[in-house]
Every structure is written in structure tokens, then in C-alpha cells.
PDB file of C-alpha atoms in Angstrom:
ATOM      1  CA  UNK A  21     177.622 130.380  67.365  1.00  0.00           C
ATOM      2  CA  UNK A  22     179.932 128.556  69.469  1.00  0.00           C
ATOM      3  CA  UNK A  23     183.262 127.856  68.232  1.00  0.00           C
ATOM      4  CA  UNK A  24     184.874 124.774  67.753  1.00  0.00           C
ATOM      5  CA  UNK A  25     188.270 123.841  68.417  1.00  0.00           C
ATOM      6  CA  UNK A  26     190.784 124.346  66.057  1.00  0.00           C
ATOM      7  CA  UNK A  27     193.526 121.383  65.940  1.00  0.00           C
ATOM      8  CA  UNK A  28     196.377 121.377  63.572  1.00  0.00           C
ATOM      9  CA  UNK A  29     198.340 118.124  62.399  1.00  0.00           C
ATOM     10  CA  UNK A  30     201.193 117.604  61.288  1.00  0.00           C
ATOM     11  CA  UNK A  31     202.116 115.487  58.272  1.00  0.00           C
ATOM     12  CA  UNK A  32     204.916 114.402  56.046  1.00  0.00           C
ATOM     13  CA  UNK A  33     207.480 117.018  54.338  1.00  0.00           C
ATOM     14  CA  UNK A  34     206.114 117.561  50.627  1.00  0.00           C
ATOM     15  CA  UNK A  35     208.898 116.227  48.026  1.00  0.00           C
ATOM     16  CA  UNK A  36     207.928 118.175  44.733  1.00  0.00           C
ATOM     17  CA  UNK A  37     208.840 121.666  43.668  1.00  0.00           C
ATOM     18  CA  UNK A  38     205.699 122.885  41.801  1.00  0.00           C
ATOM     19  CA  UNK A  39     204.575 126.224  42.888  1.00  0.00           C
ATOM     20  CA  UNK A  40     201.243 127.875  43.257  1.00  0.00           C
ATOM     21  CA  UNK A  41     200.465 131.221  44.087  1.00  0.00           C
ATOM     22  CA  UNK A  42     197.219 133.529  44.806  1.00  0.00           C
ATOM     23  CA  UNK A  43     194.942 130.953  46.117  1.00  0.00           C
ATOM     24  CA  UNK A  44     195.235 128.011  43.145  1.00  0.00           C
ATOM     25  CA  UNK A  45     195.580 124.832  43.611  1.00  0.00           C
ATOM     26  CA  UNK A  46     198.896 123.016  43.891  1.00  0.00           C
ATOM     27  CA  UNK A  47     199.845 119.058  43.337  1.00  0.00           C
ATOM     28  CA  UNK A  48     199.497 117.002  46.735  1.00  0.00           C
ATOM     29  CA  UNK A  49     203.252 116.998  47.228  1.00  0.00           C
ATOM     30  CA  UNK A  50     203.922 120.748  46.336  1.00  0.00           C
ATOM     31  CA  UNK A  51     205.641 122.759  49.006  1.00  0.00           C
ATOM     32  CA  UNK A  52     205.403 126.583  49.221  1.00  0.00           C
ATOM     33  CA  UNK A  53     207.375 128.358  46.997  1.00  0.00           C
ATOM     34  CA  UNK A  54     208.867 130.284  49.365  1.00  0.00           C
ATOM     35  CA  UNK A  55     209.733 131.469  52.860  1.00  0.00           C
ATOM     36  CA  UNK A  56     206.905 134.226  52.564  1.00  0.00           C
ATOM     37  CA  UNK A  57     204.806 131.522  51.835  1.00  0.00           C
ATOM     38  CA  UNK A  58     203.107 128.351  52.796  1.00  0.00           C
ATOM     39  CA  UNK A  59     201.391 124.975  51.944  1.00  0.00           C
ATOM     40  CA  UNK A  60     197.661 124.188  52.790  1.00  0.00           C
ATOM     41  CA  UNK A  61     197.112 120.351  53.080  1.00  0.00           C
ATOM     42  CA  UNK A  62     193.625 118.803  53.368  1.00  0.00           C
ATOM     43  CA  UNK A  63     192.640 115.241  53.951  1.00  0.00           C
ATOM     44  CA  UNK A  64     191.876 115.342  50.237  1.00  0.00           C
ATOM     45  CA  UNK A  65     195.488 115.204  49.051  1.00  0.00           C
ATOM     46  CA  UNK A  66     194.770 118.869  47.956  1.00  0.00           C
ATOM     47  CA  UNK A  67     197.472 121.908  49.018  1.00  0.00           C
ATOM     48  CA  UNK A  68     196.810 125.374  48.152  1.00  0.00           C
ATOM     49  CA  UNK A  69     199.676 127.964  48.390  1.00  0.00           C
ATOM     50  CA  UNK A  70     199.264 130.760  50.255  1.00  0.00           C
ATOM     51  CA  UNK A  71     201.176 134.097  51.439  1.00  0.00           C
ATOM     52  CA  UNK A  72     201.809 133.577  55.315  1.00  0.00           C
ATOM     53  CA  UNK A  73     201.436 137.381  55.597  1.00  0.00           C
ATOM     54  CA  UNK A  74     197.897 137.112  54.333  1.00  0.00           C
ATOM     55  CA  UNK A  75     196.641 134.898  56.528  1.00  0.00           C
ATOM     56  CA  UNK A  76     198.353 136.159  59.696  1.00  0.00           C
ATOM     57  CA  UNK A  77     196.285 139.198  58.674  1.00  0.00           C
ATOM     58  CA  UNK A  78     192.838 137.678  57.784  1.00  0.00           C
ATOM     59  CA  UNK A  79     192.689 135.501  60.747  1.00  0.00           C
ATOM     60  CA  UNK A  80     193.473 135.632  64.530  1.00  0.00           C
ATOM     61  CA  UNK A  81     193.925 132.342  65.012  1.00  0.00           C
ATOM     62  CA  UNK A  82     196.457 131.663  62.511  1.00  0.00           C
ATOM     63  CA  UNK A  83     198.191 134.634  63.292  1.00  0.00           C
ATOM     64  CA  UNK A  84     198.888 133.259  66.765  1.00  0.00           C
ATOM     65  CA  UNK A  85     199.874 129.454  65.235  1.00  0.00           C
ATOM     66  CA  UNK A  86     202.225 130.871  62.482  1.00  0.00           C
ATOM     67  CA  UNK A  87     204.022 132.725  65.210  1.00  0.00           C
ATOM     68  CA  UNK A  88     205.223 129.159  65.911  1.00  0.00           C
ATOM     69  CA  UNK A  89     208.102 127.228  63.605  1.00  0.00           C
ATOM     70  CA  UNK A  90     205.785 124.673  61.534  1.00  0.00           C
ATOM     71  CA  UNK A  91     206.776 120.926  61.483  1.00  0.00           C
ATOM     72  CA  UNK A  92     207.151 120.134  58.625  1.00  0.00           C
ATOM     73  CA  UNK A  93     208.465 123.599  57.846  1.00  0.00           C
ATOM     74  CA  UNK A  94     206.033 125.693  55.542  1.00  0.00           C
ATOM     75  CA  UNK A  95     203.476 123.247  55.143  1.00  0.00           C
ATOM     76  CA  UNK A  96     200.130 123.742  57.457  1.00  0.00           C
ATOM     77  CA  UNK A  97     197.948 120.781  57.719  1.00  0.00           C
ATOM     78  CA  UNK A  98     194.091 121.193  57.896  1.00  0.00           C
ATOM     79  CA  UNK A  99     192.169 118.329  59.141  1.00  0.00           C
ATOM     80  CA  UNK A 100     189.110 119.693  60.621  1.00  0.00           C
ATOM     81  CA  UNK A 101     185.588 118.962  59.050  1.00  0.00           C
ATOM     82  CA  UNK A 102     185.320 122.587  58.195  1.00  0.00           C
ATOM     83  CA  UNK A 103     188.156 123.138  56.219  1.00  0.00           C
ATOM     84  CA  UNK A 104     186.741 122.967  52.779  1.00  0.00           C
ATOM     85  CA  UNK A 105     189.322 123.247  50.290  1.00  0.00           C
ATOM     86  CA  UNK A 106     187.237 124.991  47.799  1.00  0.00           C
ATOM     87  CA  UNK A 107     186.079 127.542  50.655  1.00  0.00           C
ATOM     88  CA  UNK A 108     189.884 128.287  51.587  1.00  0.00           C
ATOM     89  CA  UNK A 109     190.412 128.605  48.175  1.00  0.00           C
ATOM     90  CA  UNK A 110     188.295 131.771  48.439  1.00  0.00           C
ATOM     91  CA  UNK A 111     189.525 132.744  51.359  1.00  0.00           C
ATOM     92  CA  UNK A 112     193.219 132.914  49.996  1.00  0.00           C
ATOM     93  CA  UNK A 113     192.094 135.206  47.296  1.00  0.00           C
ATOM     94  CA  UNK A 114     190.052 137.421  49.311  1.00  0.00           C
ATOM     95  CA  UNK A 115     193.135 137.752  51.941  1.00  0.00           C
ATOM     96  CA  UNK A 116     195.779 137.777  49.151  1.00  0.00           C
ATOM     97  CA  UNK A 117     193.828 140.820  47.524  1.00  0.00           C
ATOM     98  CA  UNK A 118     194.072 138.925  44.148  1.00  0.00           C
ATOM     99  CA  UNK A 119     190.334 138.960  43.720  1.00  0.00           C
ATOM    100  CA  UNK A 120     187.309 141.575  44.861  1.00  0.00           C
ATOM    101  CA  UNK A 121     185.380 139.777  47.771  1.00  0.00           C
ATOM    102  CA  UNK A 122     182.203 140.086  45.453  1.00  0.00           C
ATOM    103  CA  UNK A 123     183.778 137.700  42.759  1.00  0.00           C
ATOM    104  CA  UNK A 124     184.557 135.598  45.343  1.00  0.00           C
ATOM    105  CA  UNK A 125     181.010 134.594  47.972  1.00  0.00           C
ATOM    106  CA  UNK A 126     177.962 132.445  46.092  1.00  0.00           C
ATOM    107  CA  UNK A 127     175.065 131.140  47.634  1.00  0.00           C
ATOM    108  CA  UNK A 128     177.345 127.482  46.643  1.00  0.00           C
ATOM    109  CA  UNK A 129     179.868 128.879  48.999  1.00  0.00           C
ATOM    110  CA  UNK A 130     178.717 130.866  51.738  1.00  0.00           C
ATOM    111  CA  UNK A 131     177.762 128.287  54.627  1.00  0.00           C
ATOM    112  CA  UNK A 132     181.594 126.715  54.248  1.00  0.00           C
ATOM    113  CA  UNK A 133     182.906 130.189  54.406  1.00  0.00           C
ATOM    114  CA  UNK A 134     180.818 131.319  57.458  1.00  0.00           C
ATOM    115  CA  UNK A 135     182.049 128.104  59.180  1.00  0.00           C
ATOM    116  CA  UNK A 136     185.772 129.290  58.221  1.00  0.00           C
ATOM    117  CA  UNK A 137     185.151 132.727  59.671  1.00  0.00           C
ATOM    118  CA  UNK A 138     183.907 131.740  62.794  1.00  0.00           C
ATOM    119  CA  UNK A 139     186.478 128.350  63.294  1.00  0.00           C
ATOM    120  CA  UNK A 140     189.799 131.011  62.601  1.00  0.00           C
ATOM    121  CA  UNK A 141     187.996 134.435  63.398  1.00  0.00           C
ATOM    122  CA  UNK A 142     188.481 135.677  60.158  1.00  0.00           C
ATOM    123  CA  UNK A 143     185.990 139.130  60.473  1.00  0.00           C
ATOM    124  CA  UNK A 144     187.202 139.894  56.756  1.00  0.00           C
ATOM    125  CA  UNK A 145     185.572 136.932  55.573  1.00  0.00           C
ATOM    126  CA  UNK A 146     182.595 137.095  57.447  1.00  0.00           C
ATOM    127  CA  UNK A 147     181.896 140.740  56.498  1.00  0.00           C
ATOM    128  CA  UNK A 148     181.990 139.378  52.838  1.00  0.00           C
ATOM    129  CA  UNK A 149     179.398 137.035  53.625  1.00  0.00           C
ATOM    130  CA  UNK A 150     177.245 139.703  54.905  1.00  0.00           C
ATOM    131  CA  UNK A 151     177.395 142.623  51.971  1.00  0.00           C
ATOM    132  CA  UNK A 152     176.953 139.325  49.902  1.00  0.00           C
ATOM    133  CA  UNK A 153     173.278 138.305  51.773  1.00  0.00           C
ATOM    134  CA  UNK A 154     173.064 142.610  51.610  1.00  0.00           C
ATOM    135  CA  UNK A 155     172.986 142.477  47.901  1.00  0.00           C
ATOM    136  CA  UNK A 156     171.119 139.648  47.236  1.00  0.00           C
ATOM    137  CA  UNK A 157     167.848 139.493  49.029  1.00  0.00           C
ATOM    138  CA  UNK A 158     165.664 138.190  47.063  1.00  0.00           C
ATOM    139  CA  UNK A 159     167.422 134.969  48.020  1.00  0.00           C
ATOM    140  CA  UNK A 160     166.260 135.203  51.362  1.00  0.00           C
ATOM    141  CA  UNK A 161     163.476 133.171  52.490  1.00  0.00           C
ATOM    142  CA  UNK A 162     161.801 132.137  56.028  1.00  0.00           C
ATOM    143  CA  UNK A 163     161.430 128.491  54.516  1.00  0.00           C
ATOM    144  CA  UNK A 164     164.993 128.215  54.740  1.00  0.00           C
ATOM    145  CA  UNK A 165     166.387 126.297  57.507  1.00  0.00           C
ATOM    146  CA  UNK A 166     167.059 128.132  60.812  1.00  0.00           C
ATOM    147  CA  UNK A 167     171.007 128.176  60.811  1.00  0.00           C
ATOM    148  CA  UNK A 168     170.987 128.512  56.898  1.00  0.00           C
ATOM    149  CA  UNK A 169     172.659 131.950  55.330  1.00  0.00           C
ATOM    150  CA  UNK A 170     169.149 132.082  52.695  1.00  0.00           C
ATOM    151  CA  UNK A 171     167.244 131.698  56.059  1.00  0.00           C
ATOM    152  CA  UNK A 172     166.107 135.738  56.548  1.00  0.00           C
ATOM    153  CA  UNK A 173     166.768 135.728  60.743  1.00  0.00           C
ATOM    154  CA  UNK A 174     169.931 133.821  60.402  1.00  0.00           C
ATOM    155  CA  UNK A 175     170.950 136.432  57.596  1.00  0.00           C
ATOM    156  CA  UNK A 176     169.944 139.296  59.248  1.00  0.00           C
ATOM    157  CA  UNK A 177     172.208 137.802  62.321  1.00  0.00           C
ATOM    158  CA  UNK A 178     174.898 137.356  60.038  1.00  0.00           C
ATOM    159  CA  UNK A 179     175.147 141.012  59.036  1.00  0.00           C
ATOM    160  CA  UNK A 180     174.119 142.268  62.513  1.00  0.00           C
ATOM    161  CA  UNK A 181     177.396 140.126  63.602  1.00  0.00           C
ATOM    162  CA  UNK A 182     179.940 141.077  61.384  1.00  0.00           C
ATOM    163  CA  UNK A 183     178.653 145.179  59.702  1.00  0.00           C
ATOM    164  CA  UNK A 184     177.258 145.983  62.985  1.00  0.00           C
ATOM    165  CA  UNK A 185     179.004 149.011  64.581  1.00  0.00           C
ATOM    166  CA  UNK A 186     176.729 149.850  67.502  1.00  0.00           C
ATOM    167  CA  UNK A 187     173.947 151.673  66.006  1.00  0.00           C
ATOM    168  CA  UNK A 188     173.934 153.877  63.524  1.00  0.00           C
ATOM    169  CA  UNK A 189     170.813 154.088  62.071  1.00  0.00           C
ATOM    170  CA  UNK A 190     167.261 155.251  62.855  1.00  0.00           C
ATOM    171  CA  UNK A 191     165.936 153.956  66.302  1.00  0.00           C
ATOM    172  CA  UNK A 192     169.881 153.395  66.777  1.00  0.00           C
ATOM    173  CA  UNK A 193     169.757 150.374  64.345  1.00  0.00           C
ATOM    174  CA  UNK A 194     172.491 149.789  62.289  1.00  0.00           C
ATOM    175  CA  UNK A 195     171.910 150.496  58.781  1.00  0.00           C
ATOM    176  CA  UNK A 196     172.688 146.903  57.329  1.00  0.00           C
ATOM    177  CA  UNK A 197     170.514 145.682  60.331  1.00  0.00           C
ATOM    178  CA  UNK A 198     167.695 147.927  58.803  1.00  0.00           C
ATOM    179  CA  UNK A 199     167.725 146.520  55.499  1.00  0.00           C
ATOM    180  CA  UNK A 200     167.641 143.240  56.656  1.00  0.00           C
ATOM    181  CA  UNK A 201     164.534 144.340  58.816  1.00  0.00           C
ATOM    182  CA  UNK A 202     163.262 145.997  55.707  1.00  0.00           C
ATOM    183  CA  UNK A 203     163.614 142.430  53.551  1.00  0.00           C
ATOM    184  CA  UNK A 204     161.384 140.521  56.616  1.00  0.00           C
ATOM    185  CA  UNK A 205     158.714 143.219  56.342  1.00  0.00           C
ATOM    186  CA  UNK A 206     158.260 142.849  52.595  1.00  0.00           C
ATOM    187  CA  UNK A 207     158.327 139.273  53.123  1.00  0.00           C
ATOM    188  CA  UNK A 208     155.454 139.612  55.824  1.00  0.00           C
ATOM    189  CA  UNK A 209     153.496 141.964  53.481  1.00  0.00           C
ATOM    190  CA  UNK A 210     153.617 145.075  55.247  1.00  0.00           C
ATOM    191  CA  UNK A 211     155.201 147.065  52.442  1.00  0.00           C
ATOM    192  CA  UNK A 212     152.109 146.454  50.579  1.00  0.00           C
ATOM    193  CA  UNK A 213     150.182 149.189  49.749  1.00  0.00           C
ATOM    194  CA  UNK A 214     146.455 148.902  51.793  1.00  0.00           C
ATOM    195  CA  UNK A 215     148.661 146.262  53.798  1.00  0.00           C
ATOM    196  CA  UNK A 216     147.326 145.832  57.638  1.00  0.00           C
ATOM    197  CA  UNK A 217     151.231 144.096  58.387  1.00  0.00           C
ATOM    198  CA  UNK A 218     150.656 140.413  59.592  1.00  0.00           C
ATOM    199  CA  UNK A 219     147.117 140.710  58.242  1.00  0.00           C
ATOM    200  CA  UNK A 220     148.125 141.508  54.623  1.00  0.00           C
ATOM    201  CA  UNK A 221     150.832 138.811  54.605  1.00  0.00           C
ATOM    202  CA  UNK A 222     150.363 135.151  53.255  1.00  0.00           C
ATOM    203  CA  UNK A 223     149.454 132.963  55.698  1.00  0.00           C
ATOM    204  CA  UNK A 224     152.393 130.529  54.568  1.00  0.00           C
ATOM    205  CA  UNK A 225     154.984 133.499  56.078  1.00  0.00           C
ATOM    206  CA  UNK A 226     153.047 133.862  59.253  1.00  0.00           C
ATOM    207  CA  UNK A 227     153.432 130.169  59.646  1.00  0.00           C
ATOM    208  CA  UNK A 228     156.861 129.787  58.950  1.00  0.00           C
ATOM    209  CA  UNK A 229     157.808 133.205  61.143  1.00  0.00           C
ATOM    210  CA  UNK A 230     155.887 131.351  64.113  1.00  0.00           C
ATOM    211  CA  UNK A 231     157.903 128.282  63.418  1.00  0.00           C
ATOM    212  CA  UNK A 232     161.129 129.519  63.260  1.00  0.00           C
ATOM    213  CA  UNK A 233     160.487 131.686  66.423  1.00  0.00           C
ATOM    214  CA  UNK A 234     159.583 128.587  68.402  1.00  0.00           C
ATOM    215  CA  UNK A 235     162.338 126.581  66.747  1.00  0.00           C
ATOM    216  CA  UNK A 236     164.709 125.043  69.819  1.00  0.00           C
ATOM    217  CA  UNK A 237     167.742 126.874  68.011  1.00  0.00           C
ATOM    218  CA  UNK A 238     166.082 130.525  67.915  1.00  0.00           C
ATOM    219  CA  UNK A 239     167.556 131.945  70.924  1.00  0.00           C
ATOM    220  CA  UNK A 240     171.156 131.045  70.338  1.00  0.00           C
ATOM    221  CA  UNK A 241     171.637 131.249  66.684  1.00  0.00           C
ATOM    222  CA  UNK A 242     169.649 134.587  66.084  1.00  0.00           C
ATOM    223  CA  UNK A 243     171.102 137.750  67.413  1.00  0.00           C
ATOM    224  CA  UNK A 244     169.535 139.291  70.030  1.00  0.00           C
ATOM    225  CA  UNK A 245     169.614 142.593  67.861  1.00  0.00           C
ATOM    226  CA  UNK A 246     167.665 140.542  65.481  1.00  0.00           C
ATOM    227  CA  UNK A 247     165.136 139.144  67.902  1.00  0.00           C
ATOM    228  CA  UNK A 248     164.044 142.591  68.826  1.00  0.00           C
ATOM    229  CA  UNK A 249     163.802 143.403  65.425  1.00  0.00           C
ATOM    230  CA  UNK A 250     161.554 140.559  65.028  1.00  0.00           C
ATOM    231  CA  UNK A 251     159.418 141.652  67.935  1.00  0.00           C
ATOM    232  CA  UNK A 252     158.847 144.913  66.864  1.00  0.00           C
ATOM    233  CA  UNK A 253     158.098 143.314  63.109  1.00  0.00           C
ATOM    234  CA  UNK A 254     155.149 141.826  65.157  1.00  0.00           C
ATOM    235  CA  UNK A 255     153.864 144.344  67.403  1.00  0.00           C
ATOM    236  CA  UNK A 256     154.046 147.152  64.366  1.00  0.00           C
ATOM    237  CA  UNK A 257     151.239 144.713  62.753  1.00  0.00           C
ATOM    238  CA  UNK A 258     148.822 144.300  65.601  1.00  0.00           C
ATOM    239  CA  UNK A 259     148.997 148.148  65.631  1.00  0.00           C
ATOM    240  CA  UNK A 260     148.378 148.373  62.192  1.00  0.00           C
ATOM    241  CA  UNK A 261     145.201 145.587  62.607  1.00  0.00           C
ATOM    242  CA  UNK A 262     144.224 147.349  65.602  1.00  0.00           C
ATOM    243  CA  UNK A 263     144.286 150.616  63.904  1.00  0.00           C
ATOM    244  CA  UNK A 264     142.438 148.909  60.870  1.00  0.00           C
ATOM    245  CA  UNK A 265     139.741 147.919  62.897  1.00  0.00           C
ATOM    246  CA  UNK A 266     139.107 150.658  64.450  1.00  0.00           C
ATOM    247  CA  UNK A 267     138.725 153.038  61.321  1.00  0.00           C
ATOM    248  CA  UNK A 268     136.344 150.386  59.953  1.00  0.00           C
ATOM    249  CA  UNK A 269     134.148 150.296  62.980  1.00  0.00           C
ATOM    250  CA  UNK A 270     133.748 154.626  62.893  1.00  0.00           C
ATOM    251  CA  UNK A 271     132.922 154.784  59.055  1.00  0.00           C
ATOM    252  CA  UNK A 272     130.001 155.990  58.349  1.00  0.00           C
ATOM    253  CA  UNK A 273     127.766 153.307  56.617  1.00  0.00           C
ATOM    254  CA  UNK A 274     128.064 153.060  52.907  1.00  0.00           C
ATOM    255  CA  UNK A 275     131.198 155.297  53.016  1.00  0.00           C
ATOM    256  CA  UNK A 276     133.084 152.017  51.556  1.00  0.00           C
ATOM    257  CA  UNK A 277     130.544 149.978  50.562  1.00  0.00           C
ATOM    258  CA  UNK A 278     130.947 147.846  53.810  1.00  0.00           C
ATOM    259  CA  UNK A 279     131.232 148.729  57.452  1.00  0.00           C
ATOM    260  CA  UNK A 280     133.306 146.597  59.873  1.00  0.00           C
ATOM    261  CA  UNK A 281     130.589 144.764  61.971  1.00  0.00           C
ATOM    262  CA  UNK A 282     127.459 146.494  60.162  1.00  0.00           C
ATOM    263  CA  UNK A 283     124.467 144.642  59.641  1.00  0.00           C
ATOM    264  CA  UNK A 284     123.278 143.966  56.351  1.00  0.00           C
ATOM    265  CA  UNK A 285     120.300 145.583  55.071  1.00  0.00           C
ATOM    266  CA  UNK A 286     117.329 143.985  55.233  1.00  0.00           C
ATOM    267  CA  UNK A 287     115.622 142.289  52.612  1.00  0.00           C
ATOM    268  CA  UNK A 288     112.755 143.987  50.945  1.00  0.00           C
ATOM    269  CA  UNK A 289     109.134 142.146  51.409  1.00  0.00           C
ATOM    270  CA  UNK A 290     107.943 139.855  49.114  1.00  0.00           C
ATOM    271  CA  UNK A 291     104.176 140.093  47.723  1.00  0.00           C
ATOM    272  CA  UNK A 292     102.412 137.368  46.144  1.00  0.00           C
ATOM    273  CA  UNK A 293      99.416 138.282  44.634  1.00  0.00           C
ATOM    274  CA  UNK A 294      97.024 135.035  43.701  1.00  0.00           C
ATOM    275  CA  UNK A 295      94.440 135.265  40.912  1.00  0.00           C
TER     276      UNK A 295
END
């Protein structure tokens, strides 16, 4: 995903005193409490306190812009069309240690906070995101949309992004990758037992696989990790329907009732006897 641009602006000097602390809310014209700490601003009117240590050390970008005095001083205006406030919010707990990251990611949340991770390069956040689409699979789906986090490719590129180390799994997969590979196979049938992969799957997942993979966006918002994943997804099932075939077309007859390409039997004559 590319990244867009990140542009701060300045505003006007808060005028209140009110203090908030660990990722709340403040008033609109609350400054940070103190020199440790900052002011959030959104278009909104709301500002959310937060310690500047914390975010110098969740995200690279705002560790390079805090290394710069802030006009106004201690306030830090966010303007972009990213910058949820409820999604900061999160993030400001999560970086402030005041909550565990698995209180903190829902499927409500997710897509703003994946936009904040990759707009600030905040690899904290993101790897939240991803042991949050770990434990919850059976909100995947392939009818998702493409670039959505319930979307099974885009969440297996997700984790392959930010808990991929390189390969450390079987085949030299990642283990998180391999889970997510796991959740596509049961979605395709071929966990099933007597399952022939893509053969055993409904046809409404083969159809929405195909679609995805011949969506405009596949090759640049799915990992290529991912996209060999999917391949091999594809090729382990015509092996398994090749391999299916071909034990149906060596059974003996009547060893299962049916034999792949066997005739029936014929019908027995029919006498008609007149009187």
C-alpha cells in the first residue's frame, strides 16, 4: 500500500487548562498537561492528550516531527482524512501501555487503524491488527471487498506484512502466514474430509476466489507471499482432482458401487407373452 503524505497544520494556542491523560478525550481548547505531553487536535474540535514519549516510540514519523519545537507549543494538529479520532484514541492507549492491544482492535476499528499504521509507520499498531484477524477467523470471508481487513487475501497480507519474519515455518512459511493459508483452505473445502480441494468447495468460493484474483487491485494490495500461497491453494486441488480421477478410473467395478466412466449395466430383456 502506498503511503500518503503526511501534512501537519498548525492552529491556534488552546486557552483552557483541563487535562486528559492515557488516551481520553479532552475539551476542544484543552492543552497538554504537561511538557511530557501533548495535544491531538482534529478537524472535529476533538483533542486527545497524549505522552510525547509514546508516540515518538510507536511511530517513525512522529518521532522525526516531534524532534521539531511545535507551533503552537504542545499542541499537534491532525488534519488528514485518516486521522480518525476514535482510531487515535486506540492508538494512544496501545502506545501509552494503559490498555492490552486485544481490548483495544474490533472489526468497527481495524480499517482506520491500518490506515494509521501505514500513514505514521506505526509497526506496533499494525501487528495488533494482525494477531487481531489471527484470532478471529471466522470473520474472514472472500465476499469481502478486496482491500477490506474481513477480506481473507487482504488479511492474510496484513499479517504476512507486519508478523512476518522471513520464514519460519514449514515450506519456509511463516507461521501466522500458515494459518492464514490454513483459514483459505477451509474456506475452499479442502479440509473436508472425502474433499477433492476446489472440487469439494462451494461453487460460490470458487467464484469469488476467481474474482478477487482477477480483480485490477490483486497484484498491488496482496502480498506477493500471499499470492504464492494462493497459487499453491490452487494447484494442491487439481492434484487432488487429478488424483481423484484417477483412483476412480482403476477401481474395480462394483468396488464402490460406481466406477468413474463405467458403463451402466444393461437392461435385462423384456418378454411379452400374448394369450
Amino acid at each position: 500500500m502506498s503511503k500518503a503524505p503526511v501534512m501537519f497544520t498548525f492552529g491556534q494556542q488552546p486557552s483552557a487548562a483541563a487535562a486528559a491523560t492515557h488516551g481520553s478525550f479532552a475539551p476542544p481548547d484543552a492543552p497538554a498537561a504537561a511538557p511530557d505531553r501533548l495535544a491531538l487536535t482534529f478537524e472535529g474540535g476533538q483533542t486527545l492528550a497524549a505522552g510525547v514519549a509514546a508516540l515518538r516510540g510507536v511511530s517513525r514519523v512522529l518521532r522525526v516531527a516531534l524532534a521539531f519545537p511545535l507551533s503552537p507549543r504542545g499542541v499537534l494538529p491532525l488534519r488528514g482524512m485518516d486521522d480518525d479520532p476514535d482510531a487515535w484514541a486506540a492508538v494512544v492507549r496501545l502506545a501509552e501501555l494503559s490498555a492490552h492491544p486485544t481490548a483495544l482492535v474490533t472489526w468497527d476499528n481495524i480499517g482506520a487503524m491500518l490506515r494509521l499504521a501505514d500513514k505514521y509507520d506505526m509497526p506496533a499498531v499494525g501487528a495488533a491488527c494482525a494477531d487481531f484477524l489471527l484470532r478471529n477467523p471466522d470473520g474472514l470471508r472472500l465476499s469481502a471487498p478486496l482491500r477490506s481487513p474481513a477480506n481473507t487475501l487482504m488479511a492474510a497480507s496484513i499479517v504476512d506484512r507486519y508478523c512476518g519474519g522471513g520464514g519460519g515455518g514449514g515450506g519456509g512459511w511463516d507461521p501466522p502466514v500458515l494459518s492464514m493459508a490454513g483459514v483459505l483452505r477451509r474456506q475452499l473445502g479442502q479440509n473436508k474430509p472425502g474433499s477433492a480441494g476446489v472440487g469439494g468447495a462451494p461453487a460460490a468460493a470458487c467464484l469469488q476466489l476467481r474474482a478477487l484474483v482477477e480483480h485490477r487491485d490483486y497484484p498491488t494490495a496482496i502480498s506477493p507471499a500471499v499470492q504464492v500461497l494462493v497459487t499453491l491453494v490452487l494447484l494442491d486441488a487439481l492434484d487432488a482432482l487429478d488424483a481423484l480421477d484417477r483412483r476412480r478410473r482403476t477401481e474395480p467395478a462394483g468396488a464402490s458401487g460406481f466406477t468413474f466412466g463405467a458403463s451402466a449395466p444393461a437392461p435385462a430383456p423384456v418378454r411379452v407373452r400374448f394369450t
